CSV table of C-alpha atoms in Angstrom, one decimal:
chain,number,residue,atom,x,y,z
F,1456,MET,CA,-35.8,7.5,-36.4
F,1457,PRO,CA,-37.0,4.0,-35.0
F,1458,PRO,CA,-40.2,4.0,-33.4
F,1459,ASP,CA,-40.9,4.3,-29.4
F,1460,SER,CA,-41.1,1.0,-27.6
F,1461,THR,CA,-45.1,1.0,-27.4
F,1462,THR,CA,-45.4,1.8,-31.2
F,1463,ALA,CA,-42.8,-1.1,-31.6
F,1464,MET,CA,-44.7,-3.6,-29.6
F,1465,ARG,CA,-48.2,-2.6,-31.0
F,1466,VAL,CA,-46.5,-3.0,-34.5
F,1467,LEU,CA,-45.3,-6.7,-33.5
F,1468,ILE,CA,-48.7,-7.4,-32.1
F,1469,ALA,CA,-50.4,-6.6,-35.2
F,1470,ARG,CA,-47.8,-8.6,-37.5
F,1471,ILE,CA,-48.3,-11.8,-35.3
F,1472,ARG,CA,-51.7,-11.4,-35.3
F,1473,ARG,CA,-51.7,-11.2,-39.0
F,1474,GLU,CA,-49.2,-14.1,-39.5
F,1475,LEU,CA,-50.3,-16.6,-37.2
F,1476,PRO,CA,-53.7,-18.4,-37.7
F,1477,LEU,CA,-55.1,-17.5,-34.3
F,1478,ASP,CA,-58.6,-17.6,-35.9
F,1479,ASP,CA,-58.0,-20.8,-37.8
F,1480,PRO,CA,-60.2,-23.6,-36.2
F,1481,ALA,CA,-58.3,-26.4,-38.0
F,1482,ALA,CA,-55.2,-24.8,-36.3
F,1483,ARG,CA,-56.9,-25.4,-32.9
F,1484,VAL,CA,-57.5,-29.1,-33.4
F,1485,CYS,CA,-55.1,-31.7,-32.2
F,1486,HIS,CA,-53.7,-33.8,-34.8
F,1487,GLY,CA,-52.3,-36.6,-32.7
F,1488,ALA,CA,-48.1,-36.8,-32.4
F,1489,CYS,CA,-46.8,-33.4,-32.1
F,1490,ALA,CA,-43.2,-33.2,-32.9
F,1491,GLY,CA,-42.2,-30.1,-31.4
F,1492,GLY,CA,-45.1,-28.9,-29.3
F,1493,CYS,CA,-48.8,-29.2,-29.5
F,1494,ALA,CA,-50.2,-26.7,-32.1
F,1495,PRO,CA,-53.5,-25.9,-30.1
F,1496,LYS,CA,-51.8,-25.2,-27.1
F,1497,LEU,CA,-49.1,-23.1,-28.2
F,1498,LEU,CA,-51.7,-20.7,-30.3
F,1499,GLU,CA,-53.4,-20.5,-26.9
F,1500,PHE,CA,-50.2,-19.2,-25.2
F,1501,ILE,CA,-49.1,-17.0,-27.7
F,1502,GLU,CA,-52.5,-15.5,-28.0
F,1503,GLN,CA,-52.7,-15.0,-24.2
F,1504,ARG,CA,-49.3,-13.1,-24.2
F,1505,LEU,CA,-50.7,-10.7,-27.2
F,1506,ASP,CA,-53.9,-10.0,-25.1
F,1507,ASP,CA,-51.8,-9.6,-22.1
F,1508,TRP,CA,-49.6,-7.0,-23.9
F,1509,GLU,CA,-52.5,-5.4,-25.4
F,1510,TRP,CA,-54.0,-4.7,-22.0
F,1511,ARG,CA,-50.8,-3.5,-20.4
F,1512,LEU,CA,-50.2,-1.0,-23.4
F,1513,ALA,CA,-53.8,0.2,-23.0
F,1514,ALA,CA,-53.1,0.8,-19.2
F,1515,GLY,CA,-49.7,2.9,-20.2
F,1516,ALA,CA,-46.9,0.4,-19.9
F,1517,ARG,CA,-43.9,0.9,-21.8
F,1518,PRO,CA,-42.0,-2.2,-23.0
F,1519,GLY,CA,-38.5,-2.7,-23.1
F,1520,LEU,CA,-36.3,-4.2,-25.4
F,1521,ALA,CA,-36.4,-7.6,-23.5
F,1522,GLU,CA,-40.2,-7.7,-23.6
F,1523,LEU,CA,-40.1,-7.0,-27.5
F,1524,SER,CA,-37.3,-9.6,-27.9
F,1525,ALA,CA,-39.1,-12.2,-25.9
F,1526,LEU,CA,-42.4,-11.7,-27.8
F,1527,ALA,CA,-40.9,-12.0,-31.1
F,1528,ARG,CA,-38.7,-14.9,-30.0
F,1529,SER,CA,-41.8,-16.9,-28.7
F,1530,ALA,CA,-43.6,-15.8,-31.9
F,1531,ARG,CA,-40.9,-17.3,-34.0
F,1532,ARG,CA,-41.0,-20.9,-32.1
F,1533,VAL,CA,-44.7,-21.2,-32.5
F,1534,HIS,CA,-44.6,-20.3,-36.1
F,1535,ALA,CA,-41.7,-23.1,-36.5
F,1536,VAL,CA,-43.8,-25.6,-34.7
F,1537,LEU,CA,-46.8,-24.6,-37.1
F,1538,VAL,CA,-44.8,-25.1,-40.2
F,1539,ARG,CA,-43.2,-28.4,-38.8
F,1540,GLU,CA,-46.9,-29.7,-38.2
F,1541,GLY,CA,-47.8,-28.7,-41.4
F,1542,LEU,CA,-50.4,-25.6,-40.4
F,1543,LEU,CA,-48.5,-22.9,-42.0
F,1544,ALA,CA,-46.0,-22.6,-45.0
F,1545,ALA,CA,-42.3,-21.6,-44.3
F,1546,PRO,CA,-42.2,-18.1,-44.2
F,1547,ALA,CA,-41.0,-15.5,-46.9
F,1548,GLU,CA,-39.6,-13.3,-44.3
F,1549,PRO,CA,-39.1,-14.4,-40.8
F,1550,ILE,CA,-40.4,-12.4,-37.7
F,1551,HIS,CA,-37.4,-10.4,-36.4
F,1552,ASP,CA,-36.7,-8.6,-33.0
């Protein structure tokens, strides 16, 4: 049986925090020309989304499939930019919805 949406969101948040270099100072430095987006700004964006969802979950919010999919999609896009910018290696396993 699949987990409830709250558990699924917590698992997704934990995986994103584990796989993206949110605490790496080198990833927060602007490296000049950004091909697909600014890595520091994208990391800040995704971290704000994660913090927001953690707060909402603590307040009792129950995310739906659309919210789970949207967060996973955002994380995949940020990850792709970080790979293009050379800040991360290509994934062995992509982040799925």
